[in-house]
């Protein structure tokens, strides 16, 4: 990253708030549950264990579900996705309360939670299943994501080009049960302890005012 992380904070908040997003309707991707209006966001930031652990910390996020999306194979298994032949990415679906956290803030967390300039990888996790991606549920999410990326490129926040894929959400397949809340259940497992934990600690410091 070329500039301090606070530059991204300023850029995302100022640019997104100044964009006329109200011209787009955002009914798709929303559900009604017990009088609480909820919406869904779907991201891929590499290993979904890490994505789930990070976004679950944010106030207003009700549930994070690891899974697979973006490919053609129906009901893929983890082993199939790991071959890189299904077209699916390791992703996570976020159910959130927009009165407590906005899609803009989720986008901010998305870009600060991983390196969007790494093509088909995150660190030592390599393959198309580890690509950086935003799967939009409606026109509003699409426009916000594209505008945000355009602003990050224009301001040259990153030294390398952003390769984040922005594509329409189609179908999400929940990952196997043993992947759900993996970090929470196995904090001392090797990958969790030496890869996820340091990343999670950095994430908590950045978003300390927005944690549950």
Coordinates of C-alpha atoms in Angstrom, one line a residue:
X1 CA 0.0 0.0 0.0
X2 CA 1.4 3.4 -1.0
X3 CA -0.2 5.6 1.7
X4 CA -1.2 5.2 5.3
X5 CA -4.3 3.3 6.0
X6 CA -6.0 6.4 7.3
X7 CA -5.9 7.8 3.7
X8 CA -8.2 4.9 2.7
X9 CA -10.5 5.8 5.6
X10 CA -10.8 9.4 4.4
X11 CA -11.1 8.5 0.8
X12 CA -13.9 5.9 1.2
X13 CA -16.0 7.9 3.6
X14 CA -15.7 11.2 1.8
X15 CA -16.1 9.9 -1.7
X16 CA -19.0 7.5 -1.0
X17 CA -20.9 10.0 1.0
X18 CA -20.6 12.5 -1.8
X19 CA -21.9 10.1 -4.5
X20 CA -25.6 10.3 -5.4
X21 CA -26.4 6.7 -4.4
X22 CA -29.9 7.6 -3.5
X23 CA -30.7 7.5 -7.3
X24 CA -30.5 3.7 -7.1
X25 CA -33.1 1.5 -5.5
X26 CA -31.9 -1.1 -3.1
X27 CA -34.7 -3.5 -2.6
X28 CA -33.0 -6.7 -3.9
X29 CA -30.8 -8.5 -1.4
X30 CA -33.0 -7.4 1.5
X31 CA -35.1 -9.5 3.8
X32 CA -37.5 -8.8 6.7
X33 CA -37.0 -10.6 10.0
X34 CA -38.8 -9.8 13.2
X35 CA -39.3 -6.1 12.4
X36 CA -35.6 -5.6 11.7
X37 CA -34.8 -4.7 8.1
X38 CA -31.7 -6.6 7.1
X39 CA -29.6 -6.7 4.0
X40 CA -27.0 -9.0 2.6
X41 CA -23.5 -8.4 1.3
X42 CA -21.3 -11.1 -0.2
X43 CA -17.5 -10.7 -0.4
X44 CA -14.4 -12.9 -1.1
X45 CA -11.1 -11.9 0.5
X46 CA -9.1 -15.1 0.4
X47 CA -9.6 -17.7 3.0
X48 CA -13.2 -17.6 4.3
X49 CA -12.2 -18.6 7.8
X50 CA -10.4 -15.3 8.0
X51 CA -13.1 -13.2 6.4
X52 CA -15.7 -14.7 8.8
X53 CA -13.6 -14.0 11.8
X54 CA -13.1 -10.4 10.9
X55 CA -16.5 -9.3 9.8
X56 CA -18.2 -11.1 12.7
X57 CA -16.6 -8.6 15.0
X58 CA -18.4 -5.6 13.5
X59 CA -21.4 -4.0 15.2
X60 CA -24.5 -4.4 13.1
X61 CA -23.3 -7.6 11.5
X62 CA -25.8 -10.3 12.5
X63 CA -24.4 -13.3 10.8
X64 CA -21.4 -14.3 8.6
X65 CA -21.7 -17.5 6.6
X66 CA -18.7 -19.0 4.8
X67 CA -19.4 -20.6 1.5
X68 CA -18.8 -20.8 -2.2
X69 CA -20.0 -18.5 -5.1
X70 CA -19.1 -17.2 -8.5
X71 CA -18.7 -20.5 -10.3
X72 CA -20.8 -23.0 -12.3
X73 CA -20.5 -26.2 -10.3
X74 CA -23.7 -26.9 -8.3
X75 CA -23.4 -27.9 -4.7
X76 CA -19.5 -27.9 -4.7
X77 CA -17.5 -29.5 -1.9
X78 CA -14.5 -27.8 -0.3
X79 CA -12.3 -30.4 -2.0
X80 CA -13.7 -29.5 -5.4
X81 CA -13.4 -25.8 -4.9
X82 CA -9.7 -26.3 -3.8
X83 CA -8.9 -27.8 -7.2
X84 CA -9.6 -24.4 -8.8
X85 CA -11.8 -25.9 -11.5
X86 CA -15.3 -25.0 -10.2
X87 CA -15.0 -21.3 -10.8
X88 CA -16.2 -20.7 -7.2
X89 CA -14.4 -18.4 -4.8
X90 CA -14.2 -19.0 -1.0
X91 CA -16.6 -16.3 0.0
X92 CA -18.8 -15.2 2.9
X93 CA -22.3 -13.9 3.1
X94 CA -23.0 -11.1 5.5
X95 CA -26.4 -10.5 7.0
X96 CA -26.4 -7.1 8.5
X97 CA -28.6 -4.4 10.0
X98 CA -28.2 -1.2 7.8
X99 CA -29.4 1.0 10.6
X100 CA -26.3 0.0 12.5
X101 CA -23.7 -0.5 9.8
X102 CA -23.9 0.7 6.2
X103 CA -22.8 -1.0 3.0
X104 CA -20.3 1.8 2.6
X105 CA -18.7 0.8 5.9
X106 CA -18.7 -2.9 4.9
X107 CA -16.8 -1.8 1.7
X108 CA -14.3 0.0 3.8
X109 CA -13.8 -3.1 5.9
X110 CA -13.5 -5.2 2.7
X111 CA -10.6 -3.1 1.3
X112 CA -8.9 -2.9 4.7
X113 CA -9.2 -6.6 5.5
X114 CA -7.1 -7.9 2.6
X115 CA -4.9 -7.0 -0.3
X116 CA -7.1 -6.2 -3.3
X117 CA -4.1 -6.0 -5.6
X118 CA -3.1 -9.7 -5.4
X119 CA -4.5 -11.7 -8.4
X120 CA -6.0 -15.0 -7.5
X121 CA -4.3 -15.2 -4.1
X122 CA -3.9 -13.9 -0.6
X123 CA -0.5 -14.4 0.9
X124 CA 0.4 -18.1 0.6
X125 CA -3.2 -19.1 -0.4
X126 CA -3.0 -19.3 -4.1
X127 CA -5.7 -20.1 -6.7
X128 CA -8.7 -18.6 -8.3
X129 CA -10.8 -19.7 -5.3
X130 CA -8.8 -17.1 -3.2
X131 CA -9.5 -14.2 -5.5
X132 CA -10.7 -10.8 -4.3
X133 CA -14.3 -10.3 -5.3
X134 CA -17.5 -8.3 -4.5
X135 CA -20.7 -10.1 -5.5
X136 CA -23.3 -7.4 -5.6
X137 CA -27.0 -8.0 -4.8
X138 CA -28.5 -4.9 -6.4
X139 CA -27.7 -1.9 -8.5
X140 CA -26.8 0.2 -5.5
X141 CA -24.1 -2.2 -4.3
X142 CA -22.7 -2.5 -7.9
X143 CA -22.4 1.3 -8.3
X144 CA -20.9 1.8 -4.8
X145 CA -18.3 -0.9 -5.3
X146 CA -17.3 0.3 -8.8
X147 CA -17.2 3.9 -7.7
X148 CA -15.1 3.0 -4.6
X149 CA -12.6 1.1 -6.8
X150 CA -12.4 4.0 -9.3
X151 CA -11.6 6.4 -6.5
X152 CA -9.0 4.2 -4.9
X153 CA -7.3 3.9 -8.4
X154 CA -7.6 7.6 -9.1
X155 CA -6.0 8.6 -5.8
X156 CA -3.3 5.9 -6.2
X157 CA -3.9 4.5 -2.8
X158 CA -2.2 1.2 -3.8
X159 CA 1.1 0.9 -5.7
X160 CA -0.3 -1.9 -7.8
X161 CA -3.6 -2.1 -9.7
X162 CA -6.7 -3.2 -7.8
X163 CA -7.8 -6.6 -9.3
X164 CA -11.0 -7.0 -7.3
X165 CA -13.8 -8.6 -9.3
X166 CA -17.2 -6.9 -9.2
X167 CA -19.8 -9.3 -10.4
X168 CA -23.5 -10.0 -10.0
X169 CA -24.5 -12.4 -7.2
X170 CA -26.1 -15.6 -8.4
X171 CA -26.2 -18.4 -6.0
X172 CA -24.4 -19.0 -2.7
X173 CA -23.6 -22.5 -1.4
X174 CA -22.9 -22.7 2.4
X175 CA -19.6 -24.3 3.2
X176 CA -19.6 -27.6 5.1
X177 CA -20.5 -27.4 8.8
X178 CA -17.0 -27.8 10.0
X179 CA -16.0 -24.6 8.2
X180 CA -18.6 -22.5 10.1
X181 CA -17.1 -20.4 12.9
X182 CA -13.9 -22.2 12.3
X183 CA -11.6 -19.6 14.0
X184 CA -13.9 -19.3 17.0
X185 CA -13.9 -23.1 17.5
X186 CA -10.2 -23.7 16.7
X187 CA -8.2 -20.6 17.8
X188 CA -5.1 -22.6 18.5
X189 CA -5.1 -24.5 15.2
X190 CA -1.9 -23.6 13.3
X191 CA -3.4 -21.5 10.5
X192 CA -5.7 -19.8 12.9
X193 CA -3.0 -18.9 15.4
X194 CA -0.3 -17.8 13.0
X195 CA -2.2 -16.4 10.1
X196 CA -5.7 -15.4 11.2
X197 CA -5.0 -14.2 14.7
X198 CA -2.4 -11.5 13.7
X199 CA -4.7 -10.3 10.9
X200 CA -7.7 -10.2 13.2
X201 CA -5.8 -8.2 15.8
X202 CA -4.9 -5.6 13.1
X203 CA -8.5 -5.5 12.0
X204 CA -9.7 -4.9 15.6
X205 CA -7.3 -2.0 16.0
X206 CA -8.5 -0.3 12.9
X207 CA -12.2 -0.8 13.6
X208 CA -12.0 -0.6 17.4
X209 CA -14.9 2.0 17.5
X210 CA -17.1 -0.2 15.4
X211 CA -16.7 -3.5 17.2
X212 CA -19.5 -5.3 19.1

